[in-house]
Tab-separated table of C-alpha atoms in Angstrom:
chain	number	residue	atom	x	y	z
A	28	MET	CA	0.000	0.000	0.000
A	29	THR	CA	2.772	2.401	-0.940
A	30	ALA	CA	1.660	5.994	-1.490
A	31	HIS	CA	2.207	7.589	-4.875
A	32	HIS	CA	4.170	10.862	-4.899
A	33	PRO	CA	3.659	12.561	-8.287
A	34	ASP	CA	5.866	15.466	-9.291
A	35	ASP	CA	4.693	19.061	-8.994
A	36	ASP	CA	3.499	19.285	-12.594
A	37	ALA	CA	1.441	16.110	-12.259
A	38	ILE	CA	-0.120	17.356	-9.011
A	39	ALA	CA	-0.954	20.707	-10.603
A	40	GLU	CA	-2.575	18.951	-13.564
A	41	LEU	CA	-4.611	16.695	-11.271
A	42	CYS	CA	-5.700	19.648	-9.126
A	43	GLU	CA	-6.853	21.487	-12.237
A	44	ARG	CA	-8.917	18.463	-13.291
A	45	VAL	CA	-10.452	18.274	-9.816
A	46	ARG	CA	-11.215	21.993	-9.846
A	47	ARG	CA	-12.916	21.735	-13.241
A	48	PHE	CA	-14.962	18.762	-12.027
A	49	VAL	CA	-16.014	20.610	-8.890
A	50	ASP	CA	-16.869	23.837	-10.752
A	51	ASP	CA	-18.630	22.151	-13.686
A	52	VAL	CA	-20.283	19.137	-12.019
A	53	ALA	CA	-20.360	19.280	-8.197
A	54	ILE	CA	-21.141	22.959	-7.593
A	55	PRO	CA	-24.083	23.038	-10.052
A	56	ALA	CA	-25.615	20.178	-8.012
A	57	GLU	CA	-25.655	22.299	-4.838
A	58	SER	CA	-28.986	23.540	-3.559
A	59	PRO	CA	-30.156	24.835	-0.168
A	60	ALA	CA	-33.112	22.471	-0.598
A	61	ILE	CA	-30.883	19.402	-0.175
A	62	ALA	CA	-28.347	20.853	2.279
A	63	ARG	CA	-29.952	19.192	5.311
A	64	ASP	CA	-31.931	16.410	3.607
A	65	VAL	CA	-30.046	13.155	4.256
A	66	SER	CA	-31.887	11.095	1.638
A	67	ALA	CA	-31.606	13.761	-1.049
A	68	LEU	CA	-27.894	14.179	-0.331
A	69	ASP	CA	-27.297	10.431	-0.607
A	70	ALA	CA	-29.060	10.308	-3.979
A	71	CYS	CA	-27.203	13.353	-5.289
A	72	VAL	CA	-23.793	12.109	-4.141
A	73	ALA	CA	-24.409	8.673	-5.669
A	74	ARG	CA	-24.850	10.315	-9.074
A	75	LEU	CA	-21.783	12.509	-8.621
A	76	ARG	CA	-19.603	9.533	-7.669
A	77	ILE	CA	-20.375	7.820	-10.950
A	78	GLN	CA	-19.126	10.909	-12.754
A	79	ALA	CA	-16.051	11.189	-10.530
A	80	ARG	CA	-15.111	7.585	-11.347
A	81	GLU	CA	-15.542	8.247	-15.046
A	82	ALA	CA	-13.304	11.313	-14.700
A	83	GLY	CA	-10.567	9.278	-12.971
A	84	LEU	CA	-10.759	11.369	-9.789
A	85	TYR	CA	-12.293	8.872	-7.376
A	86	ALA	CA	-10.866	8.143	-3.896
A	87	PRO	CA	-7.546	10.045	-4.106
A	88	GLN	CA	-6.676	8.941	-0.546
A	89	LEU	CA	-6.918	5.190	-1.168
A	90	PRO	CA	-4.162	2.874	-2.419
A	91	LYS	CA	-4.361	1.965	-6.092
A	92	GLU	CA	-4.993	-1.677	-5.210
A	93	TRP	CA	-8.183	-0.523	-3.519
A	94	GLY	CA	-9.335	1.520	-6.505
A	95	GLY	CA	-7.954	4.890	-5.431
A	96	LEU	CA	-5.309	7.260	-6.750
A	97	GLY	CA	-2.811	6.280	-4.026
A	98	LEU	CA	-1.656	9.825	-3.282
A	99	GLY	CA	0.705	10.748	-0.477
A	100	TRP	CA	-0.384	13.356	2.044
A	101	ARG	CA	1.372	16.329	0.456
A	102	ALA	CA	-0.278	15.673	-2.900
A	103	LEU	CA	-3.554	14.939	-1.149
A	104	ALA	CA	-3.437	18.314	0.617
A	105	GLN	CA	-3.540	20.091	-2.714
A	106	VAL	CA	-6.184	17.802	-4.232
A	107	LEU	CA	-8.480	18.050	-1.200
A	108	GLU	CA	-8.216	21.832	-1.262
A	109	ALA	CA	-9.403	21.776	-4.876
A	110	ALA	CA	-12.189	19.323	-4.012
A	111	GLY	CA	-13.163	21.336	-0.941
A	112	ARG	CA	-14.232	24.320	-3.047
A	113	GLY	CA	-17.580	22.590	-3.390
A	114	PHE	CA	-19.845	21.422	-0.582
A	115	LEU	CA	-20.319	18.179	-2.527
A	116	GLY	CA	-16.822	17.933	-4.018
A	117	PRO	CA	-15.162	15.741	-1.352
A	118	ALA	CA	-18.220	13.467	-1.094
A	119	ALA	CA	-18.297	13.085	-4.875
A	120	LEU	CA	-14.661	11.931	-4.797
A	121	ASN	CA	-15.425	9.734	-1.741
A	122	CYS	CA	-12.842	11.568	0.334
A	123	ALA	CA	-15.203	13.301	2.769
A	124	ALA	CA	-15.553	12.824	6.503
A	125	PRO	CA	-16.410	10.545	8.175
A	126	ASP	CA	-15.785	7.805	5.609
A	127	GLN	CA	-12.354	9.000	4.499
A	128	PRO	CA	-10.851	8.421	7.982
A	129	ASN	CA	-13.088	5.371	8.454
A	130	MET	CA	-11.562	3.789	5.355
A	131	LEU	CA	-8.017	4.624	6.450
A	132	THR	CA	-8.726	3.173	9.904
A	133	LEU	CA	-9.970	-0.095	8.378
A	134	LEU	CA	-6.949	-0.194	6.078
A	135	ARG	CA	-4.634	0.131	9.044
A	136	LEU	CA	-6.396	-2.014	11.652
A	137	GLY	CA	-8.803	-4.333	9.865
A	138	THR	CA	-8.257	-8.031	9.367
A	139	ALA	CA	-8.566	-9.391	5.834
A	140	ALA	CA	-12.102	-10.531	6.637
A	141	GLN	CA	-13.071	-7.146	8.131
A	142	GLN	CA	-11.660	-5.326	5.143
A	143	GLU	CA	-13.597	-7.551	2.778
A	144	SER	CA	-16.841	-7.162	4.748
A	145	TYR	CA	-16.636	-3.468	5.636
A	146	LEU	CA	-13.894	-1.603	3.800
A	147	ARG	CA	-14.736	-2.839	0.332
A	148	SER	CA	-18.330	-1.626	0.645
A	149	LEU	CA	-17.113	1.856	1.645
A	150	VAL	CA	-14.646	1.962	-1.223
A	151	ARG	CA	-17.385	1.047	-3.679
A	152	ALA	CA	-19.765	3.540	-2.014
A	153	GLU	CA	-22.260	0.730	-1.504
A	154	GLN	CA	-22.481	1.554	2.207
A	155	ARG	CA	-21.757	4.394	4.626
A	156	ALA	CA	-20.266	4.268	8.114
A	157	CYS	CA	-19.873	6.524	11.127
A	158	PHE	CA	-17.409	6.854	13.999
A	159	ALA	CA	-19.316	6.747	17.288
A	160	MET	CA	-17.219	8.212	20.092
A	161	THR	CA	-18.892	11.424	21.355
A	162	GLU	CA	-21.420	11.009	24.180
A	163	PRO	CA	-23.816	13.233	26.146
A	164	ALA	CA	-22.385	14.766	29.325
A	165	PRO	CA	-20.811	13.460	31.486
A	166	GLY	CA	-19.505	11.121	28.770
A	167	ALA	CA	-16.719	11.440	26.213
A	168	GLY	CA	-16.377	14.642	24.227
A	169	SER	CA	-13.087	16.446	23.690
A	170	ASP	CA	-11.803	14.175	26.493
A	171	PRO	CA	-12.181	10.583	25.217
A	172	SER	CA	-11.051	9.216	28.589
A	173	MET	CA	-14.525	10.104	29.944
A	174	LEU	CA	-15.972	7.284	27.842
A	175	ARG	CA	-19.077	5.756	29.458
A	176	THR	CA	-20.348	3.385	26.755
A	177	ARG	CA	-19.573	-0.100	28.026
A	178	ALA	CA	-18.853	-3.391	26.260
A	179	THR	CA	-19.121	-6.482	28.462
A	180	GLN	CA	-17.742	-9.825	27.339
A	181	HIS	CA	-19.953	-12.903	27.633
A	182	GLY	CA	-17.992	-15.915	26.459
A	183	GLN	CA	-16.773	-15.064	22.959
A	184	ARG	CA	-19.387	-12.352	22.433
A	185	TRP	CA	-19.653	-8.717	23.493
A	186	VAL	CA	-22.692	-6.747	24.671
A	187	LEU	CA	-22.609	-2.970	24.206
A	188	ASN	CA	-24.625	-0.471	26.212
A	189	GLY	CA	-24.324	3.270	25.891
A	190	HIS	CA	-25.465	6.551	24.387
A	191	LYS	CA	-23.761	8.460	21.558
A	192	GLN	CA	-24.559	11.879	20.116
A	193	PHE	CA	-23.381	14.309	17.415
A	194	ILE	CA	-22.234	11.328	15.347
A	195	SER	CA	-21.438	12.682	11.881
A	196	GLY	CA	-22.796	10.451	9.137
A	197	GLY	CA	-24.769	8.327	11.593
A	198	VAL	CA	-28.213	8.725	10.000
A	199	GLY	CA	-28.528	5.961	7.428
A	200	ALA	CA	-25.053	4.568	8.133
A	201	ASN	CA	-24.830	0.829	7.502
A	202	PHE	CA	-22.350	0.287	10.311
A	203	ALA	CA	-20.503	2.177	13.017
A	204	LEU	CA	-17.017	2.140	14.470
A	205	VAL	CA	-18.012	2.303	18.127
A	206	LEU	CA	-15.611	3.222	20.926
A	207	ALA	CA	-16.596	1.465	24.177
A	208	GLN	CA	-14.987	0.824	27.549
A	209	THR	CA	-14.059	-2.774	28.464
A	210	ASP	CA	-12.297	-4.440	31.378
A	211	VAL	CA	-8.978	-4.044	29.531
A	212	GLY	CA	-9.606	-0.466	28.417
A	213	ALA	CA	-11.305	1.381	25.566
A	214	THR	CA	-11.878	-0.815	22.515
A	215	LEU	CA	-13.072	-0.211	18.953
A	216	PHE	CA	-15.964	-2.320	17.662
A	217	LEU	CA	-17.499	-2.713	14.222
A	218	VAL	CA	-21.267	-2.711	14.745
A	219	PRO	CA	-23.744	-3.198	11.870
A	220	ALA	CA	-26.645	-0.771	12.144
A	221	ASP	CA	-29.184	-3.601	11.871
A	222	THR	CA	-27.846	-5.276	15.031
A	223	PRO	CA	-30.645	-5.624	17.619
A	224	GLY	CA	-30.174	-2.965	20.300
A	225	TYR	CA	-28.567	-0.432	17.930
A	226	ARG	CA	-30.963	2.483	17.379
A	227	VAL	CA	-30.642	5.859	15.713
A	228	VAL	CA	-32.787	8.109	17.889
A	229	ARG	CA	-32.749	11.207	15.700
A	230	ASP	CA	-30.830	13.458	13.352
A	231	ILE	CA	-29.669	16.349	15.542
A	232	GLY	CA	-30.242	19.679	13.820
A	233	MET	CA	-26.927	21.470	13.375
A	234	VAL	CA	-25.762	24.776	11.951
A	235	THR	CA	-23.828	23.032	9.176
A	236	GLY	CA	-25.223	21.740	5.886
A	237	TYR	CA	-24.271	19.161	3.266
A	238	GLN	CA	-23.210	16.643	5.936
A	239	ILE	CA	-23.750	13.194	4.480
A	240	GLY	CA	-25.715	11.208	7.063
A	241	GLY	CA	-26.416	14.230	9.268
A	242	HIS	CA	-25.440	14.144	12.952
A	243	ALA	CA	-27.031	11.237	14.787
A	244	GLU	CA	-27.976	10.454	18.326
A	245	ILE	CA	-27.525	6.699	18.813
A	246	GLU	CA	-28.548	4.356	21.621
A	247	LEU	CA	-26.883	1.000	22.271
A	248	ASP	CA	-29.095	-1.184	24.444
A	249	GLY	CA	-27.957	-4.793	24.848
A	250	CYS	CA	-26.316	-4.610	21.427
A	251	GLU	CA	-24.575	-7.984	20.977
A	252	VAL	CA	-21.708	-8.601	18.546
A	253	GLY	CA	-19.263	-11.438	17.974
A	254	PRO	CA	-15.497	-11.620	18.542
A	255	ASP	CA	-14.889	-10.608	14.928
A	256	ALA	CA	-16.383	-7.184	15.742
A	257	VAL	CA	-13.261	-6.036	17.610
A	258	LEU	CA	-11.198	-3.721	15.404
A	259	GLY	CA	-7.514	-4.001	16.244
A	260	GLU	CA	-6.604	-5.114	19.750
A	261	PRO	CA	-8.854	-4.807	22.823
A	262	GLY	CA	-7.806	-2.029	25.185
A	263	ARG	CA	-6.105	0.133	22.528
A	264	GLY	CA	-9.176	2.089	21.461
A	265	LEU	CA	-8.012	5.500	22.684
A	266	GLU	CA	-4.712	5.032	20.874
A	267	TYR	CA	-6.565	4.061	17.695
A	268	ALA	CA	-8.930	7.022	18.041
A	269	GLN	CA	-5.950	9.364	18.172
A	270	LEU	CA	-4.351	7.678	15.152
A	271	ARG	CA	-7.611	8.273	13.297
A	272	LEU	CA	-8.038	11.864	14.436
A	273	GLU	CA	-4.598	13.175	13.472
A	274	PRO	CA	-5.032	12.635	9.707
A	275	ALA	CA	-8.766	13.398	9.985
A	276	ARG	CA	-8.220	16.881	11.399
A	277	LEU	CA	-5.520	17.577	8.815
A	278	SER	CA	-7.898	16.504	6.033
A	279	HIS	CA	-10.493	18.908	7.423
A	280	CYS	CA	-7.888	21.670	7.139
A	281	MET	CA	-7.281	20.794	3.495
A	282	ARG	CA	-10.955	20.796	2.547
A	283	TYR	CA	-11.844	23.936	4.531
A	284	ILE	CA	-8.992	25.939	3.003
A	285	GLY	CA	-10.632	25.242	-0.342
A	286	ARG	CA	-14.036	26.266	0.954
A	287	ALA	CA	-12.746	29.499	2.513
A	288	ARG	CA	-10.929	30.312	-0.707
A	289	ARG	CA	-14.229	30.021	-2.586
A	290	ALA	CA	-15.901	32.406	-0.130
A	291	LEU	CA	-13.079	34.902	-0.611
A	292	GLU	CA	-13.221	34.638	-4.414
A	293	THR	CA	-16.984	35.220	-4.293
A	294	ALA	CA	-16.535	38.295	-2.092
A	295	GLN	CA	-13.727	39.667	-4.258
A	296	ALA	CA	-15.893	39.386	-7.368
A	297	TYR	CA	-18.657	41.247	-5.552
A	298	VAL	CA	-16.557	44.158	-4.248
A	299	ALA	CA	-14.921	44.546	-7.664
A	300	GLN	CA	-18.264	45.496	-9.239
A	301	ARG	CA	-20.330	46.909	-6.344
A	302	GLU	CA	-20.346	50.687	-5.997
A	303	SER	CA	-21.272	52.642	-2.888
A	304	PHE	CA	-20.889	56.351	-2.062
A	305	GLY	CA	-19.412	57.022	-5.490
A	306	ALA	CA	-16.646	54.373	-5.469
A	307	ARG	CA	-16.155	50.687	-5.958
A	308	LEU	CA	-15.962	48.791	-2.688
A	309	ALA	CA	-12.689	47.310	-3.949
A	310	ASP	CA	-11.167	50.809	-3.965
A	311	LEU	CA	-11.812	51.345	-0.250
A	312	GLN	CA	-8.831	50.714	2.015
A	313	GLN	CA	-10.866	48.849	4.638
A	314	ILE	CA	-12.016	46.362	1.998
A	315	GLN	CA	-8.481	46.078	0.637
A	316	ALA	CA	-7.199	45.288	4.124
A	317	MET	CA	-9.785	42.505	4.513
A	318	VAL	CA	-8.789	40.998	1.182
A	319	ALA	CA	-5.070	41.170	2.026
A	320	ASP	CA	-5.533	39.702	5.514
A	321	SER	CA	-7.619	36.868	4.087
A	322	HIS	CA	-4.964	35.921	1.549
A	323	ILE	CA	-2.350	36.015	4.317
A	324	ASP	CA	-4.500	33.689	6.430
A	325	LEU	CA	-4.990	31.246	3.546
A	326	HIS	CA	-1.311	31.280	2.599
A	327	ALA	CA	-0.190	30.581	6.156
A	328	SER	CA	-2.849	27.875	6.530
A	329	ARG	CA	-1.739	26.181	3.339
A	330	LEU	CA	1.932	26.213	4.349
A	331	MET	CA	1.235	24.759	7.801
A	332	THR	CA	-0.949	22.048	6.292
A	333	LEU	CA	1.645	21.143	3.659
A	334	ASP	CA	4.386	21.003	6.290
A	335	CYS	CA	2.350	18.623	8.451
A	336	ALA	CA	1.476	16.542	5.384
A	337	SER	CA	5.158	16.282	4.467
A	338	ARG	CA	5.939	14.987	7.957
A	339	MET	CA	3.231	12.361	7.606
A	340	ASP	CA	4.652	11.285	4.236
A	341	ALA	CA	8.045	10.914	5.919
A	342	GLY	CA	6.578	8.737	8.658
A	343	LEU	CA	7.362	11.307	11.361
A	344	PRO	CA	5.122	11.874	14.412
A	345	VAL	CA	2.637	14.725	13.937
A	346	LYS	CA	0.784	14.854	17.258
A	347	GLN	CA	2.111	18.327	18.008
A	348	HIS	CA	2.162	19.593	14.435
A	349	SER	CA	-1.359	18.413	13.610
A	350	ALA	CA	-2.698	20.077	16.761
A	351	MET	CA	-0.997	23.386	15.935
A	352	THR	CA	-2.188	23.192	12.338
A	353	LYS	CA	-5.765	22.413	13.344
A	354	VAL	CA	-5.905	25.319	15.802
A	355	PHE	CA	-4.436	27.855	13.394
A	356	VAL	CA	-6.294	26.782	10.263
A	357	SER	CA	-9.687	26.449	11.951
A	358	GLU	CA	-9.414	30.021	13.217
A	359	ALA	CA	-7.901	31.406	10.017
A	360	VAL	CA	-10.585	30.011	7.685
A	361	ASN	CA	-13.225	31.301	10.092
A	362	ARG	CA	-11.719	34.781	9.791
A	363	VAL	CA	-11.672	34.513	5.992
A	364	ALA	CA	-15.315	33.458	5.789
A	365	ASP	CA	-16.347	36.138	8.280
A	366	ARG	CA	-14.614	38.839	6.246
A	367	ALA	CA	-16.293	37.554	3.080
A	368	VAL	CA	-19.687	37.985	4.745
A	369	GLN	CA	-18.764	41.486	5.899
A	370	MET	CA	-17.561	42.543	2.454
A	371	MET	CA	-20.819	41.399	0.872
A	372	GLY	CA	-23.201	42.779	3.490
A	373	ALA	CA	-26.732	41.350	3.436
A	374	LEU	CA	-25.982	39.365	0.276
A	375	GLY	CA	-23.313	37.492	2.226
A	376	LEU	CA	-25.942	36.370	4.722
A	377	SER	CA	-28.367	35.105	2.109
A	378	ASP	CA	-28.827	31.823	0.272
A	379	ASP	CA	-28.157	33.617	-3.011
A	380	THR	CA	-24.431	32.869	-2.735
A	381	PRO	CA	-22.483	30.046	-1.009
A	382	VAL	CA	-20.808	32.474	1.410
A	383	ALA	CA	-23.347	32.239	4.245
A	384	MET	CA	-23.251	28.436	4.305
A	385	ILE	CA	-19.437	28.458	4.183
A	386	TRP	CA	-19.391	30.911	7.089
A	387	GLN	CA	-21.679	28.608	9.075
A	388	GLU	CA	-19.397	25.648	8.311
A	389	MET	CA	-16.218	27.354	9.454
A	390	ARG	CA	-17.357	28.098	13.012
A	391	PRO	CA	-17.811	24.456	14.148
A	392	PHE	CA	-14.299	23.522	12.978
A	393	ARG	CA	-12.922	25.111	16.149
A	394	ILE	CA	-14.814	22.354	18.006
A	395	TYR	CA	-14.540	19.406	15.606
A	396	ASP	CA	-11.721	16.902	16.246
A	397	GLY	CA	-11.021	18.373	19.669
A	398	ALA	CA	-11.850	21.890	20.834
A	399	ASN	CA	-9.080	24.404	20.194
A	400	GLU	CA	-8.838	25.157	23.908
A	401	LEU	CA	-7.985	21.504	24.552
A	402	HIS	CA	-5.308	21.506	21.853
A	403	ARG	CA	-3.765	24.680	23.252
A	404	ALA	CA	-3.702	23.227	26.763
A	405	THR	CA	-2.097	19.935	25.710
A	406	LEU	CA	0.372	21.718	23.442
A	407	ALA	CA	1.414	24.029	26.259
A	408	ARG	CA	1.853	21.162	28.728
A	409	ARG	CA	4.087	19.275	26.303
A	410	LEU	CA	6.119	22.394	25.460
A	411	LEU	CA	6.556	23.468	29.086
A	412	LYS	CA	7.542	19.948	30.080
A	413	HIS	CA	10.656	20.264	27.936
A	414	ALA	CA	11.340	23.949	28.662
C-alpha cells in the first residue's frame, strides 16, 4: 500500500482536473433544498460519484490496489483543497468525513475478513459508516477518557450499552465504528446498524449543511456482537482514536482551506463590481485590508498544512504539528469566511451565494476533532515539560 508521490506538474494537472470537475459538475448540483436532507444528499452524491469515477478522480486517498489514486499526504493536501471548493466535491470523490478516515482506519487495523466485509463496501460507495465516540455529558467529548459506553464480554461475544450523540454520518449509516470501555480499556468495535439494540434516535439539527448522514444520536441497548467485531486489539481504542483523528483533522484543514478560498473569491468578485458612495468597494482601504488579511491567512494555513502533510509522508510523528495546524487553520478560515460575509453585506448572509453556508461551516471547525482550547492546553503542557 505504498503511497504515490507525483511530481509538482502532475499534481498541478490533477488539481486542475479536480477543480474543473467541482466547478462544472459538483457545484451546479448544490442547492439549499438538499443541504440538510439526508436522503436527497445520498441520492445526489451517488450520481456525482459515478461521474467522478468516469473522470478518474475517485478516492484520491486510497491505495491503487483498492481503486484509489494512491496519493501521499502532500499531494492529497492540494487535491483536497481543490475538491473542498464545493460542498459536494469531497463526497463526490469519496474523500469526505467521516468515511475517508473510516476507510483509512480499516486499512490500518482491519483483518482481511473485516476489510472484505466493511472496507470494500465503503470503497465502492455501496455503504456508509460513522465513527461513534462522542457522548452526552458526562460522557466522552473532547476528552475521550470520559468514555461511558460499556462493552461487556460474555464468552466469545460482546454486549454494548451506551449513548452516543453528534455522530457525523450516523443517520442511514450501515455500520458504526463504536468506541466502548471494556475491562482491559477502551476498545473499537465494528457494529452493523441492523444489530438488535442499535438504534438511531434522531438526526440532531446542526448549523452546518451538506453533511452526508447528518449528525445522529444513537442508543446502544444490549447490542450484541461477535469476537470478529473487535477492530484491532482490545484495550487500545483511545490510541486508535488518536491515530484516526490526526489525519482526519488535517484533512479537514485541506478541505476547509478550499471552501474558505471560494468564499473569498466570491466576495472579491462582488466588491470589484459593487459601488457605494461614489466608489467601488474594492477601492476602499478597509475592503483592501480585509482581502489582504484573508490571503495572508490562507497562505499561512496552506503552508502549515503542507508542512504537516510532508511529515506524515516521511513517517514522522505529527501529534504536536497536527494540533498546531488544526488550531491555526480552523481560526484562520473562520476569519476569511467572516470577512467575506462582511464585504458582501446582506448578500453574504443570504442563500443567493455560497458564502453564508461556508461561514456557518467554518465556526464548528474550532470544536470538531477536539476543541481548540484543549489543543492549546495539551500543546502548552508538552512544550513546558521540555522547557
